[in-house]
mmCIF file of C-alpha atoms in Angstrom:
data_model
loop_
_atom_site.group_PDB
_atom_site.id
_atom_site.type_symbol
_atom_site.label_atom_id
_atom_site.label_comp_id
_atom_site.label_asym_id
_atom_site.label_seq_id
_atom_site.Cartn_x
_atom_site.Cartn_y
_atom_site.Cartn_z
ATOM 1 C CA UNK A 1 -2.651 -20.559 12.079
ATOM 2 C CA UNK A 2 1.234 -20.224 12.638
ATOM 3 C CA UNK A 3 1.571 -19.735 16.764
ATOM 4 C CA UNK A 4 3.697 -16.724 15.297
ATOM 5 C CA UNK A 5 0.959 -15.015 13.696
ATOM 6 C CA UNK A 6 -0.995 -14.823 17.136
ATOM 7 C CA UNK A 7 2.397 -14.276 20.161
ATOM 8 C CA UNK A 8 1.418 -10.436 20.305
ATOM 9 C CA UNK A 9 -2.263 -11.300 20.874
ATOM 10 C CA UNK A 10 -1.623 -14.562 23.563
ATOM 11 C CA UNK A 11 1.381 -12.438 24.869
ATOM 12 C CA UNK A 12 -0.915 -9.472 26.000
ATOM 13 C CA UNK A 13 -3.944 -11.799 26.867
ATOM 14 C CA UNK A 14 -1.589 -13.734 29.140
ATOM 15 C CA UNK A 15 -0.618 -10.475 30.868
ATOM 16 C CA UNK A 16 -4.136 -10.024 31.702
ATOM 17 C CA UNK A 17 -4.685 -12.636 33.447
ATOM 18 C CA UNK A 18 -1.850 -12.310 35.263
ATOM 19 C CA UNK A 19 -2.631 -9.361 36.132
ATOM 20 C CA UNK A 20 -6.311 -10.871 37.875
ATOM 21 C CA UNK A 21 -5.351 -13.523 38.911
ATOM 22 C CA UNK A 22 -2.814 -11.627 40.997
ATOM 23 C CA UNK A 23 -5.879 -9.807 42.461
ATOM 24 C CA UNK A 24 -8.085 -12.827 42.837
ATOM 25 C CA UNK A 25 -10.602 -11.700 40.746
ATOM 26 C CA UNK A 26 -12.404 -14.256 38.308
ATOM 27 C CA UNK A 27 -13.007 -13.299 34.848
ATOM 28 C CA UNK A 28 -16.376 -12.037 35.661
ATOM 29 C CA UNK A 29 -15.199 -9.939 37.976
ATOM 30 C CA UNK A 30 -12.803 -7.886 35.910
ATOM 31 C CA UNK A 31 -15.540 -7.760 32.784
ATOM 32 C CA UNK A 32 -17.828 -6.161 35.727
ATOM 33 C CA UNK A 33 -15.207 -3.903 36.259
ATOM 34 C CA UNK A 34 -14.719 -2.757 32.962
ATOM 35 C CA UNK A 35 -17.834 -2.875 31.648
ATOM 36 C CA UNK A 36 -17.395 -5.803 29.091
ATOM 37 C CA UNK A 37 -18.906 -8.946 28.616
ATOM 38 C CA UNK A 38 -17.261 -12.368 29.746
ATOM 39 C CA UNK A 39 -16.897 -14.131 27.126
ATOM 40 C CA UNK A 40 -14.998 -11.131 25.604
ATOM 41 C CA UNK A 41 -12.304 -10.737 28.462
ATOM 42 C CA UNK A 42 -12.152 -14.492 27.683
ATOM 43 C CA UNK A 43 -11.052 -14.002 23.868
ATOM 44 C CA UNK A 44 -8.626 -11.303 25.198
ATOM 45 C CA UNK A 45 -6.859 -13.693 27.899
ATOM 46 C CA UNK A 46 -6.725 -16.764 25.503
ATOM 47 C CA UNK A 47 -5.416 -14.745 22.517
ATOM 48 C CA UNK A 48 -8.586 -15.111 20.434
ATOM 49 C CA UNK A 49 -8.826 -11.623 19.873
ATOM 50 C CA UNK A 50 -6.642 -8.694 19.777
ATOM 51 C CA UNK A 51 -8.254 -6.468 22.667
ATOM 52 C CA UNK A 52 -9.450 -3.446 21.594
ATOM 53 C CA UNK A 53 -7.682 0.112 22.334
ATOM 54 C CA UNK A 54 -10.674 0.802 24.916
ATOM 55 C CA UNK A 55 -10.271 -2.243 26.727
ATOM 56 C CA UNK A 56 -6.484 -2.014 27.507
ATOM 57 C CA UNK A 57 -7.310 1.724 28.833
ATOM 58 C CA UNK A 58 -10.124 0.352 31.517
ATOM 59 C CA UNK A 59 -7.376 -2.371 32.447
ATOM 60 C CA UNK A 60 -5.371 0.405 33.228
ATOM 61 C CA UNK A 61 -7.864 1.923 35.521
ATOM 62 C CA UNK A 62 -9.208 -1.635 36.619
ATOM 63 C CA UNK A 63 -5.251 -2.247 37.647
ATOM 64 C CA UNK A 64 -4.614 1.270 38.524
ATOM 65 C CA UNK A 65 -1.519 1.139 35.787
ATOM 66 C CA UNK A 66 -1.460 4.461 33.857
ATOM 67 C CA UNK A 67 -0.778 3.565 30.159
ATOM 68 C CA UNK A 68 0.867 0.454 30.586
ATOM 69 C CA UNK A 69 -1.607 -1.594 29.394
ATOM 70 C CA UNK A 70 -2.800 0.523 26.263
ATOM 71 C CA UNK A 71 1.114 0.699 25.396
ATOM 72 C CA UNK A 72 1.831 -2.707 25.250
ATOM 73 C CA UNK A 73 -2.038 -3.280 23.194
ATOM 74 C CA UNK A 74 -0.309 -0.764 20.717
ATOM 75 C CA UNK A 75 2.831 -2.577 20.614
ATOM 76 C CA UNK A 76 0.822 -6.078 20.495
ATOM 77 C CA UNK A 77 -1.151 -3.918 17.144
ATOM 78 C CA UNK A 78 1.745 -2.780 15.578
ATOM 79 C CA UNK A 79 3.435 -6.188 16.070
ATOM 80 C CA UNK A 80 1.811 -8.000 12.489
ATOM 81 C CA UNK A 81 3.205 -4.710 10.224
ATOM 82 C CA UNK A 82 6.093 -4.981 8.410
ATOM 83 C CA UNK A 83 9.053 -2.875 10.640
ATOM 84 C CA UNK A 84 9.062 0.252 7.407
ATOM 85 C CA UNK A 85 5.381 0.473 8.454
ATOM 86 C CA UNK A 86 5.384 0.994 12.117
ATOM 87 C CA UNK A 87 6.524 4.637 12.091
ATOM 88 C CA UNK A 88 3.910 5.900 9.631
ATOM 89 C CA UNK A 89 1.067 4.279 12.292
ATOM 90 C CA UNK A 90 2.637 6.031 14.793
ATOM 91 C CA UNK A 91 2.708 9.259 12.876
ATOM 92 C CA UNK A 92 -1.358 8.707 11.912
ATOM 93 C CA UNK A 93 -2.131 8.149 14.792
ATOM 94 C CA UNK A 94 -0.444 11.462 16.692
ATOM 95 C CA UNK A 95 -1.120 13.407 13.626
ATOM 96 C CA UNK A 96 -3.554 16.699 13.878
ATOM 97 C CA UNK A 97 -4.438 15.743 10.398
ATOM 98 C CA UNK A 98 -4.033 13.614 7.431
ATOM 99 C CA UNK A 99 -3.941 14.849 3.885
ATOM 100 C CA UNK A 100 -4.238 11.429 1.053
ATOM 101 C CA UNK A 101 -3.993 11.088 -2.338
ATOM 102 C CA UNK A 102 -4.510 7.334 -3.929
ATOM 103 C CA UNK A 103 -4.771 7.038 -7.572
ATOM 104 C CA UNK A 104 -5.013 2.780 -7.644
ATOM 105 C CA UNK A 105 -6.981 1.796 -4.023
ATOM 106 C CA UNK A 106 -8.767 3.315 -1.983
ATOM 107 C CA UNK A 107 -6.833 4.458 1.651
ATOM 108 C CA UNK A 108 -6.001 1.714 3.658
ATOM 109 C CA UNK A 109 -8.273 3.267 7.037
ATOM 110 C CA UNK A 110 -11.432 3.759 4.554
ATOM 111 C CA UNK A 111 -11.624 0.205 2.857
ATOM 112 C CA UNK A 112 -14.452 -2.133 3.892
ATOM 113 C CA UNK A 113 -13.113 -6.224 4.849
ATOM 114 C CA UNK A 114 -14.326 -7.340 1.386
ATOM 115 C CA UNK A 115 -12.256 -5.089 -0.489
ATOM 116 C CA UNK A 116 -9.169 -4.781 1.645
ATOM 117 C CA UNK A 117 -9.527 -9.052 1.379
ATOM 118 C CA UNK A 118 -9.660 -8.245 -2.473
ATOM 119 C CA UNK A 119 -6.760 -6.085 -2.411
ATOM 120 C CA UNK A 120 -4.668 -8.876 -0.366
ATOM 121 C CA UNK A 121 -5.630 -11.826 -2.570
ATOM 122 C CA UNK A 122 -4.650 -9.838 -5.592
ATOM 123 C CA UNK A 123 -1.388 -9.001 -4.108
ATOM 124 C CA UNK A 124 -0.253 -12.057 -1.869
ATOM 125 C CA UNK A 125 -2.203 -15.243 -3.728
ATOM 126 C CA UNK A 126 0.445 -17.529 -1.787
ATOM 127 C CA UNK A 127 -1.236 -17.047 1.221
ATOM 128 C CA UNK A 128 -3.370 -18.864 3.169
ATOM 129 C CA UNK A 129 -7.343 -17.543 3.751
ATOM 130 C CA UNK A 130 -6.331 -17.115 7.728
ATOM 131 C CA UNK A 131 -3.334 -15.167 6.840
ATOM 132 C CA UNK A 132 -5.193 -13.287 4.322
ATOM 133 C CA UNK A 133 -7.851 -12.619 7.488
ATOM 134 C CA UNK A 134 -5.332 -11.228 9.893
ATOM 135 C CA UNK A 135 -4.315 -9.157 7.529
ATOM 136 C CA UNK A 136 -7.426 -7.165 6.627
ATOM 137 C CA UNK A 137 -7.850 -7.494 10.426
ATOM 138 C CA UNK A 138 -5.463 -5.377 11.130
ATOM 139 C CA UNK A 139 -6.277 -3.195 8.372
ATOM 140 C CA UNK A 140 -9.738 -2.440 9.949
ATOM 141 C CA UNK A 141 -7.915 -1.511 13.537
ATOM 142 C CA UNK A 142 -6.641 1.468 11.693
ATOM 143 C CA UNK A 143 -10.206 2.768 12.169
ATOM 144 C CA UNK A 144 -9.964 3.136 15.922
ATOM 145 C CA UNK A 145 -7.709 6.389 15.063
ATOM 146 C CA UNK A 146 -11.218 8.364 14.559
ATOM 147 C CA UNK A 147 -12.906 7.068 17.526
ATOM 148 C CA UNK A 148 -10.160 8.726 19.853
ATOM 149 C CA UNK A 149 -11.154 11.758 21.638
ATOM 150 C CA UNK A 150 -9.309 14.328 19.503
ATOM 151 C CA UNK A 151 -8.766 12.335 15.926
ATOM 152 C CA UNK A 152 -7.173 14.022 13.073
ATOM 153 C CA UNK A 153 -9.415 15.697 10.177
ATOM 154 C CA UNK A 154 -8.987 13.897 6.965
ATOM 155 C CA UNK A 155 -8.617 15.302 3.305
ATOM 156 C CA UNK A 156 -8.879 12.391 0.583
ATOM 157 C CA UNK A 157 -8.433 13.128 -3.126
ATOM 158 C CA UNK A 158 -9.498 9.914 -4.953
ATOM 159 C CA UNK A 159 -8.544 9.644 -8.727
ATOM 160 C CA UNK A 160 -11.497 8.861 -10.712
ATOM 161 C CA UNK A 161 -10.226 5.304 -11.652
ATOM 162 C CA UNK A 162 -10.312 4.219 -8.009
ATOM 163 C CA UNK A 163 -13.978 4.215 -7.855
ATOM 164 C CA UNK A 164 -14.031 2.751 -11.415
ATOM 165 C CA UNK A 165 -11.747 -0.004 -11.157
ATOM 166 C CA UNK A 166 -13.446 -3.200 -10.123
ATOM 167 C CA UNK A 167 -11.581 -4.238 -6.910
ATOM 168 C CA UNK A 168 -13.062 -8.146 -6.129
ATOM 169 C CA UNK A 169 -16.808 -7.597 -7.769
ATOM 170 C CA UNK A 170 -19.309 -5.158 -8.319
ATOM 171 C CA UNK A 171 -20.819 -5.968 -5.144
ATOM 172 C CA UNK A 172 -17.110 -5.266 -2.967
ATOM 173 C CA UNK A 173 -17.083 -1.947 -5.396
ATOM 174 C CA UNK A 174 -20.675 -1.032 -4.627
ATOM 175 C CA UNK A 175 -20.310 -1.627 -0.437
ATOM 176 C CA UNK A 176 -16.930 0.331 -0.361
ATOM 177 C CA UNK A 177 -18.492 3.448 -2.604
ATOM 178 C CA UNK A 178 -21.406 2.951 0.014
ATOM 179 C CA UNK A 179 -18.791 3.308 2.776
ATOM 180 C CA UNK A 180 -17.043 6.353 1.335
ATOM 181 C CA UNK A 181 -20.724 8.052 1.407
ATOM 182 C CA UNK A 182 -20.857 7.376 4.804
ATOM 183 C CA UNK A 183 -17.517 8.209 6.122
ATOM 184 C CA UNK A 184 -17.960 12.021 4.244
ATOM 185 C CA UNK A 185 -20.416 12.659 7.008
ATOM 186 C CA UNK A 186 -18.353 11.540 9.911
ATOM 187 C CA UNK A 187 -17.200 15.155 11.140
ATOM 188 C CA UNK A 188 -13.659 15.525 10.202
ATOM 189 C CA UNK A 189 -13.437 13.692 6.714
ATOM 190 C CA UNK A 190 -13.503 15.337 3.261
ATOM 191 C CA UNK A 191 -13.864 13.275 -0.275
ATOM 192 C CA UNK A 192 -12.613 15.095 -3.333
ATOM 193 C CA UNK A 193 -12.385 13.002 -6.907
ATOM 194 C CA UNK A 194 -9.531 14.322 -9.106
ATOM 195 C CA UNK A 195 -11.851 13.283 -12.530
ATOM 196 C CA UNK A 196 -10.620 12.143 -15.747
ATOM 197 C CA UNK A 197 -11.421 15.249 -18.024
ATOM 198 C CA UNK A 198 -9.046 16.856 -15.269
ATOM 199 C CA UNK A 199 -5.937 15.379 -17.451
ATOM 200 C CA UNK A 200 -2.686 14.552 -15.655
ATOM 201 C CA UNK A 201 -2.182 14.849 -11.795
ATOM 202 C CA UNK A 202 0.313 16.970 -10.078
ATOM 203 C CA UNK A 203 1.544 13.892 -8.965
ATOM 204 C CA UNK A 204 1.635 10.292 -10.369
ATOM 205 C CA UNK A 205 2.024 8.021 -7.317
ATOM 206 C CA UNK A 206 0.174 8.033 -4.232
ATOM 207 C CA UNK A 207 1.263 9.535 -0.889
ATOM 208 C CA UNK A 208 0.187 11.942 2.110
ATOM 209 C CA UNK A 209 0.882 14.804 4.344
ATOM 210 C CA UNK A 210 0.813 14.405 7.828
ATOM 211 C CA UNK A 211 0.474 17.702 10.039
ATOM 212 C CA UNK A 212 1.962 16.820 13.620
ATOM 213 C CA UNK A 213 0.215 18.459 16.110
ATOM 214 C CA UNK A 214 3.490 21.014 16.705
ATOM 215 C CA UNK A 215 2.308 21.980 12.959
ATOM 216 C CA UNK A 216 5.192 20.327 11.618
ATOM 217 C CA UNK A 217 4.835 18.247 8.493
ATOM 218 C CA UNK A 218 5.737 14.921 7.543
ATOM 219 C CA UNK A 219 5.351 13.444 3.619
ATOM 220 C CA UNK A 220 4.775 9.262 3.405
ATOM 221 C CA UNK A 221 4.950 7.898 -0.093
ATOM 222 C CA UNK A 222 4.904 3.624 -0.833
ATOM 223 C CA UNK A 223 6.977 2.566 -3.608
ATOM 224 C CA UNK A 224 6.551 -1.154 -4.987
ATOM 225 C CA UNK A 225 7.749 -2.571 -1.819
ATOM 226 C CA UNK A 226 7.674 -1.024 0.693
ATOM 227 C CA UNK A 227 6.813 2.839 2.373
ATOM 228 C CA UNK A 228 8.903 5.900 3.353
ATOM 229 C CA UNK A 229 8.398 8.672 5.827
ATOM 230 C CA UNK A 230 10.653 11.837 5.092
ATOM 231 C CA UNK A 231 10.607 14.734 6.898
ATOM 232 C CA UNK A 232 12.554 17.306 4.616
ATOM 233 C CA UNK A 233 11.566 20.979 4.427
ATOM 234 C CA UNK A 234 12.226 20.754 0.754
ATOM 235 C CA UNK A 235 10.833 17.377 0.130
ATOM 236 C CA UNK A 236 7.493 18.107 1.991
ATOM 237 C CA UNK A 237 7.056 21.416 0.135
ATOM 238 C CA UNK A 238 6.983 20.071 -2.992
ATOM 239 C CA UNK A 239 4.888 16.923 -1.819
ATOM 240 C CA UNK A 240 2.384 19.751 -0.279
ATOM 241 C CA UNK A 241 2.658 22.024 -3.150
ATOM 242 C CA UNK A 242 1.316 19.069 -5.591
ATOM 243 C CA UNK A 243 -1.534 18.570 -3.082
ATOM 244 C CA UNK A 244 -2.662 21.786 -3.213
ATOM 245 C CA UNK A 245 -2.410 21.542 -7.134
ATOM 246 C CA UNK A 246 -4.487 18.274 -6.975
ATOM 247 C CA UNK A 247 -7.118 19.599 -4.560
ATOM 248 C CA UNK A 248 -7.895 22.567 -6.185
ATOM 249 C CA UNK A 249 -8.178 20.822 -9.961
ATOM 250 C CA UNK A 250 -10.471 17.816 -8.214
ATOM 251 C CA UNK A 251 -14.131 17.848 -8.067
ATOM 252 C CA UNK A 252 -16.114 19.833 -5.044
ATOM 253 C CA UNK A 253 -16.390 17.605 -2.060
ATOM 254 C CA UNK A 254 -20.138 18.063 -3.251
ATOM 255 C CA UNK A 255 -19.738 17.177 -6.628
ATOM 256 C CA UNK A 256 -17.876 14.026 -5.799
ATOM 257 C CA UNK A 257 -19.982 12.817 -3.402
ATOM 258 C CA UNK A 258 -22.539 12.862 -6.703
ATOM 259 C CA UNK A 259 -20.167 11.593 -8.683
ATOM 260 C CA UNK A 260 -19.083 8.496 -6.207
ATOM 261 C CA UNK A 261 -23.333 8.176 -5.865
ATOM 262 C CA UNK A 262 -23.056 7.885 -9.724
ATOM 263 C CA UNK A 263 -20.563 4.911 -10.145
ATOM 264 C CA UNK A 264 -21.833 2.997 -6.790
ATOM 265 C CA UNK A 265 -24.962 3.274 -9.000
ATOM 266 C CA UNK A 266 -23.114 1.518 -12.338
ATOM 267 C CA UNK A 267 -21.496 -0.838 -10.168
ATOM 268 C CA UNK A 268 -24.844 -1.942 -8.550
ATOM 269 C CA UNK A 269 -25.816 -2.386 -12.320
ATOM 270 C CA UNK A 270 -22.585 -3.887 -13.230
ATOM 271 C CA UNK A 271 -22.567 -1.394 -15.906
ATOM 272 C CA UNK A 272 -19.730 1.169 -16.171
ATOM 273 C CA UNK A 273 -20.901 4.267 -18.533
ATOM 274 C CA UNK A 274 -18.003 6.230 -19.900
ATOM 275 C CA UNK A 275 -19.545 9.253 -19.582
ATOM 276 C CA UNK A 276 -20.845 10.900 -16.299
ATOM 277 C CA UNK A 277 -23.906 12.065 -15.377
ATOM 278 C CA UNK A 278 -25.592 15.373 -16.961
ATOM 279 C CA UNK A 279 -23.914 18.492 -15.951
ATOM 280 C CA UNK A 280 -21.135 16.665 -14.896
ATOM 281 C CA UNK A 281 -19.089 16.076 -18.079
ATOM 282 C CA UNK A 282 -19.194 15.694 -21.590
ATOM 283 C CA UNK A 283 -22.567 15.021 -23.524
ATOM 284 C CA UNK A 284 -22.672 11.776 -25.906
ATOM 285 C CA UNK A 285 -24.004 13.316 -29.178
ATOM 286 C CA UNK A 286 -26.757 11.733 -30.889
ATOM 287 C CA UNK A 287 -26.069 9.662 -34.376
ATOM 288 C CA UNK A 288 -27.813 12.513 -36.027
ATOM 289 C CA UNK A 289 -25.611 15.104 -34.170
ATOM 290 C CA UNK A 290 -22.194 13.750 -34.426
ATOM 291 C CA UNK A 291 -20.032 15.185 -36.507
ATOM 292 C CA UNK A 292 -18.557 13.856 -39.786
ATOM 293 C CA UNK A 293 -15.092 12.402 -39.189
ATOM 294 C CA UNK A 294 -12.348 14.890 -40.678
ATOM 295 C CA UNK A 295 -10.261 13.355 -43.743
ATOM 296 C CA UNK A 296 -6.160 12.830 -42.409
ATOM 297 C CA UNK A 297 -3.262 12.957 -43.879
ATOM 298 C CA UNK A 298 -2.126 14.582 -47.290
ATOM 299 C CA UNK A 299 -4.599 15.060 -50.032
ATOM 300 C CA UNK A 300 -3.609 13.725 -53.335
ATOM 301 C CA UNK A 301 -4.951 14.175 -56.570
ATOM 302 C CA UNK A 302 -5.859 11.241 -58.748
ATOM 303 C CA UNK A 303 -3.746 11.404 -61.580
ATOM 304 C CA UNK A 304 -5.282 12.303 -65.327
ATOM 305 C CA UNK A 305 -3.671 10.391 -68.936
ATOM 306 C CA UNK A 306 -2.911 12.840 -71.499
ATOM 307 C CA UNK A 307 -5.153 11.696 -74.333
ATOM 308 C CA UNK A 308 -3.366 10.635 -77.555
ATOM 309 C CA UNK A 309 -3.257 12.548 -80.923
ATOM 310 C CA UNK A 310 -6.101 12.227 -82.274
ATOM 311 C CA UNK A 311 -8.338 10.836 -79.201
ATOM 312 C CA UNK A 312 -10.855 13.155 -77.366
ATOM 313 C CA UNK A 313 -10.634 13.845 -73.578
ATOM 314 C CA UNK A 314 -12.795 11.900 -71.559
#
């Protein structure tokens, strides 16, 4: 892997063991301190591993260093994105909640590995399998965000086609539907589907609103290449007024839940019925119920010969 790729991760790692060996502590001494294993704080020093948000804020209170360390383990985090991106993980991660709408992937902080390494291959197939990997990588630290001791409550309104489009296999689709089951019971996350019989959306691109915890509110939209955060009275109005449109012509969270149950179902089958389940939507009529398909366009009468003098009608 390019020595590039990894500077934020040997960078921070090498500040750690600075930062022991300046106390003359061995590595198994600092793990005791902080309640990790060895061979992890090993992986950290070395650049292995990214250290997670929970071990930079013991090393702060192993090195009596308020913050410092779980700053520069953000900054080490944040260091892979592309510069447009950094802001909106700030924002997510201060926010007192997050309100999503996707309409072509699922939300970056809900994928599973396999798809999020589905959605990469399809997008970058230049790159290399361990670029690919630190990429989804730092997709799945996004998840940390709910194990923080306040996280922000989370509102996603998935478009039907989402959970119908085949991202990397049945089996990828079938796992991640799996994974948005369980993530609707974490406390603090809500699943709506907008469904197809619901016609157009009140919006036709993704994009969320981000409450602040001041109450203020912050729109982020992506466009083909890159993301945008605006924080315009009028701008975020409309962006919230389109939410509330969506959310309230979507599915009940408890009627999507049966709904995503449904297709992880088809997907386990690799079959993909275009109709949903009973109650749920229309009813395929039987051959001896369907209707007889109505003539169109003008109707024109065949045309008659006069008969001749003489000759009888027919």
């Amino acid at each position: 892997m390019n020595d590039a790729l990894v500077s934020p991760a040997k960078e921070f790692g090498r500040e750690i063991r600075i930062a022991r060996e300046a106390r003359g502590w061995s590595q198994a001494r600092l793990a005791e301190e902080m309640h990790f294993q060895q061979p992890y704080v090993s992986k950290v020093e070395t650049g292995q591993q990214l250290a997670s948000a929970q071990f930079a804020e013991q090393c702060d209170l192993a090195f009596g260093t308020p913050g410092v360390y779980a700053r520069m383990r953000q900054r080490a985090a944040d260091a892979g994105s592309p510069v447009w991106f950094i802001p909106y993980l700030q924002l997510e991660r201060e926010a007192a909640s997050i309100c999503d709408y996707s309409n072509a992937f699922v939300m970056g902080i809900l994928q599973t590995p396999e798809y999020a390494e589905a959605v990469y291959r399809s997008a970058r197939p230049k790159d290399s399998a361990a670029e690919i990997k630190r990429l989804v990588d730092e997709r799945m630290r996004r998840r940390e965000l709910f194990e923080a001791p306040d996280p922000p409550s989370l509102w996603v309104i998935l478009h039907e086609a989402v959970l119908r489009s085949q991202v990397g296999s049945a089996r990828v689709m079938q796992g991640q539907l799996r994974h948005l089951l369980a993530a609707s019971e974490v406390p603090g996350i809500s699943l709506q589907v907008f469904p197809f019989q619901a016609g157009t959306p009140a919006r036709g691109v993704a994009f969320n609103v981000l409450t602040r915890q001041n109450g203020s509110e912050v729109l982020y939209e992506e466009t083909y290449q890159r993301g945008r955060v605006d924080d315009t009275a009028e701008v975020v109005a409309e962006a919230r007024a389109a939410y509330e449109r969506l959310r309230a012509e979507a599915l009940s969270p408890t009627e999507s839940l049966k709904l995503i149950t449904h297709v992880m179902e088809a997907h386990a089958h690799e079959d993909h019925p275009r109709y949903l389940p009973h109650g749920m939507g229309e009813i395929q009529l039987q051959p001896r119920e369907r209707r007889p398909m109505r003539r169109m366009g003008p109707r024109v009468r065949g045309l008659r010969r006069r008969p001749r003098p003489g000759q009888q009608a027919p």
